[in-house]
PDB file of C-alpha atoms in Angstrom:
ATOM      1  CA  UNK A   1      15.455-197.828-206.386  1.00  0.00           C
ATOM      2  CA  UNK A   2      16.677-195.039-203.851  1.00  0.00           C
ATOM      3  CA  UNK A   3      14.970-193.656-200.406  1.00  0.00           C
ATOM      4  CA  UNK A   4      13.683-190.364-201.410  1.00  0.00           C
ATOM      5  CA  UNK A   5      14.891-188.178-198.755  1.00  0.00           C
ATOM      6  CA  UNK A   6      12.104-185.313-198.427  1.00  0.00           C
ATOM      7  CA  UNK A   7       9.034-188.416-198.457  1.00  0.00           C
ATOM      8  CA  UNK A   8       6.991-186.260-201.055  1.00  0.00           C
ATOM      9  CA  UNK A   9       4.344-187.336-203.692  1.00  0.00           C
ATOM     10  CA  UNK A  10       4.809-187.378-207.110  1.00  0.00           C
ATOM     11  CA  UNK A  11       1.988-185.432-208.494  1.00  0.00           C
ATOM     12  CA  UNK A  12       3.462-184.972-212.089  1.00  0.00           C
ATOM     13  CA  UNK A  13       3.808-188.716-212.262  1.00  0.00           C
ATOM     14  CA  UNK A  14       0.652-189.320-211.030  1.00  0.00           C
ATOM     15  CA  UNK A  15      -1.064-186.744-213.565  1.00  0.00           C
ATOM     16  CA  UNK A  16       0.720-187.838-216.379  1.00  0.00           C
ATOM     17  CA  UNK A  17      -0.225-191.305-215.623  1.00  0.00           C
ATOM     18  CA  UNK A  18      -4.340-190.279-214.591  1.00  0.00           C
ATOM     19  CA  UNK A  19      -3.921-187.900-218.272  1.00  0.00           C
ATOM     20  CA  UNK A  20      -3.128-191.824-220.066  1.00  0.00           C
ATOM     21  CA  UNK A  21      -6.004-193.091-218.491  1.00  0.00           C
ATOM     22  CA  UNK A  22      -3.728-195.740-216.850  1.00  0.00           C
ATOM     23  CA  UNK A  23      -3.354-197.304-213.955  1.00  0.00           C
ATOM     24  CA  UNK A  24      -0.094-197.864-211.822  1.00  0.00           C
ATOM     25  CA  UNK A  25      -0.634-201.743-212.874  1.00  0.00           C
ATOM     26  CA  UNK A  26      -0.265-200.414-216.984  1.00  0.00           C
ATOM     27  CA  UNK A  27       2.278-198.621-216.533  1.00  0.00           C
ATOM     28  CA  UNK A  28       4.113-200.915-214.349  1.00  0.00           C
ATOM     29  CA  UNK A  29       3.971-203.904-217.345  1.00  0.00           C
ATOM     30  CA  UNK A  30       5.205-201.564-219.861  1.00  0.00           C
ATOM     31  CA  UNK A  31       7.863-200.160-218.217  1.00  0.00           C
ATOM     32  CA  UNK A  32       8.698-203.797-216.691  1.00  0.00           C
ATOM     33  CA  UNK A  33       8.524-202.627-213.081  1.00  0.00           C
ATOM     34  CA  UNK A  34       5.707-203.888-210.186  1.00  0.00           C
ATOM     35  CA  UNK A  35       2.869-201.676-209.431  1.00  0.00           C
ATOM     36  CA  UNK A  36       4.057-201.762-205.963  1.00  0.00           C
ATOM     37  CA  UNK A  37       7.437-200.004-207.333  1.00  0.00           C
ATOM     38  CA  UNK A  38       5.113-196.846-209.479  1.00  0.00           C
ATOM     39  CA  UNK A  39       3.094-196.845-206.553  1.00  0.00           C
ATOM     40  CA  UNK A  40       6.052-195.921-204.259  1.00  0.00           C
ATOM     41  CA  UNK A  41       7.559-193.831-206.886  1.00  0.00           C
ATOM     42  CA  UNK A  42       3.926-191.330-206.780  1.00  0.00           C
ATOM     43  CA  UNK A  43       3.858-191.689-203.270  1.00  0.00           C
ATOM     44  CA  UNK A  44       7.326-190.266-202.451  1.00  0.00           C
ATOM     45  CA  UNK A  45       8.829-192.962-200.934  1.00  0.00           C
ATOM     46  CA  UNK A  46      11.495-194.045-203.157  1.00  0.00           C
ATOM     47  CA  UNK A  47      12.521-192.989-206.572  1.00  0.00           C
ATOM     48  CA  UNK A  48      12.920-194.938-209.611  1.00  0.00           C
ATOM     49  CA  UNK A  49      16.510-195.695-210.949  1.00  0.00           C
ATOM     50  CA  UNK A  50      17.944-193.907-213.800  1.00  0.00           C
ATOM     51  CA  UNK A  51      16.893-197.147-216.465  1.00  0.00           C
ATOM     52  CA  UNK A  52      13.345-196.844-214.933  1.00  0.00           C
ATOM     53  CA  UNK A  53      13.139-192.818-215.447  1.00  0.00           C
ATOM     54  CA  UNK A  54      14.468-193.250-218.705  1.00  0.00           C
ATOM     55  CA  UNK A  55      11.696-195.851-219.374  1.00  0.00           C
ATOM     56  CA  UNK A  56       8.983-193.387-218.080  1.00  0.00           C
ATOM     57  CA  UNK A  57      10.439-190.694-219.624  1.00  0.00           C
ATOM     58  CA  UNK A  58       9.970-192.978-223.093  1.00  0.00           C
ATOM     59  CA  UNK A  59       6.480-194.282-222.270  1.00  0.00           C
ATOM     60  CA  UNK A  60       4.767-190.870-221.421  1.00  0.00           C
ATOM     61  CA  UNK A  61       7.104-189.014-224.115  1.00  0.00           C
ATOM     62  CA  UNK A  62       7.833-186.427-221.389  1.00  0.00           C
ATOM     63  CA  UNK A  63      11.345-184.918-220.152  1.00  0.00           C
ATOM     64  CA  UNK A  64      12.460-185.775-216.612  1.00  0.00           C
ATOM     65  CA  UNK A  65      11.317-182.360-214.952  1.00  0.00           C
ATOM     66  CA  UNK A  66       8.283-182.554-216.018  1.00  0.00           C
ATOM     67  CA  UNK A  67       7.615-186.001-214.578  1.00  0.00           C
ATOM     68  CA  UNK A  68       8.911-184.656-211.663  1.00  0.00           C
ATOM     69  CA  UNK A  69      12.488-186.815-211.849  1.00  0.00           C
ATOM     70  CA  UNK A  70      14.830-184.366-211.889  1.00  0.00           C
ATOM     71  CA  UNK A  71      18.669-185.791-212.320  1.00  0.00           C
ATOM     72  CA  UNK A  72      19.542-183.393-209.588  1.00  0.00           C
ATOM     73  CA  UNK A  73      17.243-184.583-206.922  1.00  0.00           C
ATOM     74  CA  UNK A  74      17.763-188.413-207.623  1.00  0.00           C
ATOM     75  CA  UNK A  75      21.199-188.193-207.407  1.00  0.00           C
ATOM     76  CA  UNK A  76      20.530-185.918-204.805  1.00  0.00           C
ATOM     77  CA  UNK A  77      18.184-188.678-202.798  1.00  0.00           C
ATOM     78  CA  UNK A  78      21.140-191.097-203.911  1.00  0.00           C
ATOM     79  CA  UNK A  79      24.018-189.111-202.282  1.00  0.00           C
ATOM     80  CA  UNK A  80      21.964-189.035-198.589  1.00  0.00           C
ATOM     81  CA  UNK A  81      21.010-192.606-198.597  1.00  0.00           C
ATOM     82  CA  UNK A  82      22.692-194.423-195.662  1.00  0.00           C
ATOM     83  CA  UNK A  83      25.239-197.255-196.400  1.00  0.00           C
ATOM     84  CA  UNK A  84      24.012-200.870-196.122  1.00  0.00           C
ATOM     85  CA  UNK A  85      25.319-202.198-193.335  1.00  0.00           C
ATOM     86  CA  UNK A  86      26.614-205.990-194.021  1.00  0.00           C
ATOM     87  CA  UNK A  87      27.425-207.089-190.467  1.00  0.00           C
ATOM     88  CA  UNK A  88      24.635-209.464-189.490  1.00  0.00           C
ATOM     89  CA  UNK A  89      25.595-211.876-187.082  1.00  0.00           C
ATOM     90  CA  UNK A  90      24.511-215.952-187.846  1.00  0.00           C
ATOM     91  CA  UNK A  91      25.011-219.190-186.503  1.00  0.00           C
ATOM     92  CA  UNK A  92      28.193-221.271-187.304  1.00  0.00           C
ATOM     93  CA  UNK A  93      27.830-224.120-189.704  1.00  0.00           C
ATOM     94  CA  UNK A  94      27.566-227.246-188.154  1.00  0.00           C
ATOM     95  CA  UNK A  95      28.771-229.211-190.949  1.00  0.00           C
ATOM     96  CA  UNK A  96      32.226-227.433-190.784  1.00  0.00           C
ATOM     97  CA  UNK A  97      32.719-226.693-186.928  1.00  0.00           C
ATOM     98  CA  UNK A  98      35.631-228.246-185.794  1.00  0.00           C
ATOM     99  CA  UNK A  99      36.995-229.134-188.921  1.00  0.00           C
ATOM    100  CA  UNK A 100      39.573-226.318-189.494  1.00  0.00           C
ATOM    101  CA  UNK A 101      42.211-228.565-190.045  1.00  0.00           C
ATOM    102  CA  UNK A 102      40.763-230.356-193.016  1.00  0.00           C
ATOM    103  CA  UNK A 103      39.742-227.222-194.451  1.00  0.00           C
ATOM    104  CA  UNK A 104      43.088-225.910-194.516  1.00  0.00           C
ATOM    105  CA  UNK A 105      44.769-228.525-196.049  1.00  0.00           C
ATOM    106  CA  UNK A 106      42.070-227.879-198.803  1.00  0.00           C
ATOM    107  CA  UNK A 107      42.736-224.550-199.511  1.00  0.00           C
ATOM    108  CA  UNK A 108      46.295-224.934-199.641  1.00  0.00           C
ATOM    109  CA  UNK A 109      45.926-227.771-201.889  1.00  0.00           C
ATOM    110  CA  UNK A 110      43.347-225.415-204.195  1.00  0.00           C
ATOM    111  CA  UNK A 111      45.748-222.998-204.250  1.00  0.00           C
ATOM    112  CA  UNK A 112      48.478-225.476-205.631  1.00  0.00           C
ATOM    113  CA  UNK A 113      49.282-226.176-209.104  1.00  0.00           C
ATOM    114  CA  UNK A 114      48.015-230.083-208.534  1.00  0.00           C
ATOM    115  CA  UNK A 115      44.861-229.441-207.340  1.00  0.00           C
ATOM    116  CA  UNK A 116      43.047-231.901-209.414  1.00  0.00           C
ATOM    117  CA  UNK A 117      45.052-235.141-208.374  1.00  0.00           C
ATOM    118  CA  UNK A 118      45.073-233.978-204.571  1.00  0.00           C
ATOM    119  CA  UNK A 119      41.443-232.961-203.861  1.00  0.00           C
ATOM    120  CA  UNK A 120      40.501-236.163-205.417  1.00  0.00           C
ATOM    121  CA  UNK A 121      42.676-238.047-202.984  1.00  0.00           C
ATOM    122  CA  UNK A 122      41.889-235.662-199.890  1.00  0.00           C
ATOM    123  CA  UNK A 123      38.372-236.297-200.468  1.00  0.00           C
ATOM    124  CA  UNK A 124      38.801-239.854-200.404  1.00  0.00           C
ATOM    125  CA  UNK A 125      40.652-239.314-196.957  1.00  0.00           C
ATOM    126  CA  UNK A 126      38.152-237.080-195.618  1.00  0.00           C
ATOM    127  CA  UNK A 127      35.707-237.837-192.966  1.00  0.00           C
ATOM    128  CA  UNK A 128      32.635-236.594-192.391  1.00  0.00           C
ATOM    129  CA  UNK A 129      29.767-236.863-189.686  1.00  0.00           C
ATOM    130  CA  UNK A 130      27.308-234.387-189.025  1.00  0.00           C
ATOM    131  CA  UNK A 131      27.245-233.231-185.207  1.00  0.00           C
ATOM    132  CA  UNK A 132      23.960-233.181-183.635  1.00  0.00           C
ATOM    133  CA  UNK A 133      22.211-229.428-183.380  1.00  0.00           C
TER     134      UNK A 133
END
């Protein structure tokens, strides 16, 4: 699903779907989407993905344009959305502060050829206590 840059309605979806006699709920179980999603989708808001046009395209037997999906304007609304931004900051793991050490020696010995014999026995060596939060 992509942000649909110019925000406006779908009325050939919306007429093609009144024309059926069915509502956004119908036509969301037979394509296999939520009515939320067909809801957005007439309202402008987003547009659907290219599996999702190609499954209204099948279920109202129409061509693209004249649901009002044009391959131009979704990749067009594709192209200007903004990249997701992954930097979101959270708290450090309790479980592993201060244990640097013993998680080094664990990769390394991952990385090995032994690792089998040598987690087993690191493991063993390895202490554990949770800190208090």
């Amino acid at each position: 699903m992509t942000l649909n840059s110019t925000n406006t309605p779908n009325h050939l979806l919306r007429r093609a779907r009144e024309h059926k006699g069915w509502s956004q709920e119908q036509v969301a179980t037979q394509i296999g989407a939520s009515a939320f999603s067909v809801h957005r989708w007439e309202r402008g808001l987003t547009s659907p993905t290219s599996y999702y046009c190609q499954r209204l395209s099948t279920l109202f037997g129409m061509s693209l344009e004249e649901l009002g999906l044009s391959k131009e304007e979704l990749h067009h609304a594709a192209s200007s959305q903004s990249p997701t931004i992954w930097n979101v900051p959270y708290q450090q793991n309790p479980f592993f502060t201060g244990r640097k050490d013993v998680l080094t020696t664990l990769a390394a010995l991952f990385k090995s050829s032994k690792t089998t014999n040598r987690t087993c026995a690191v493991a063993k060596k390895a202490t554990f206590r949770i800190l208090p939060t």
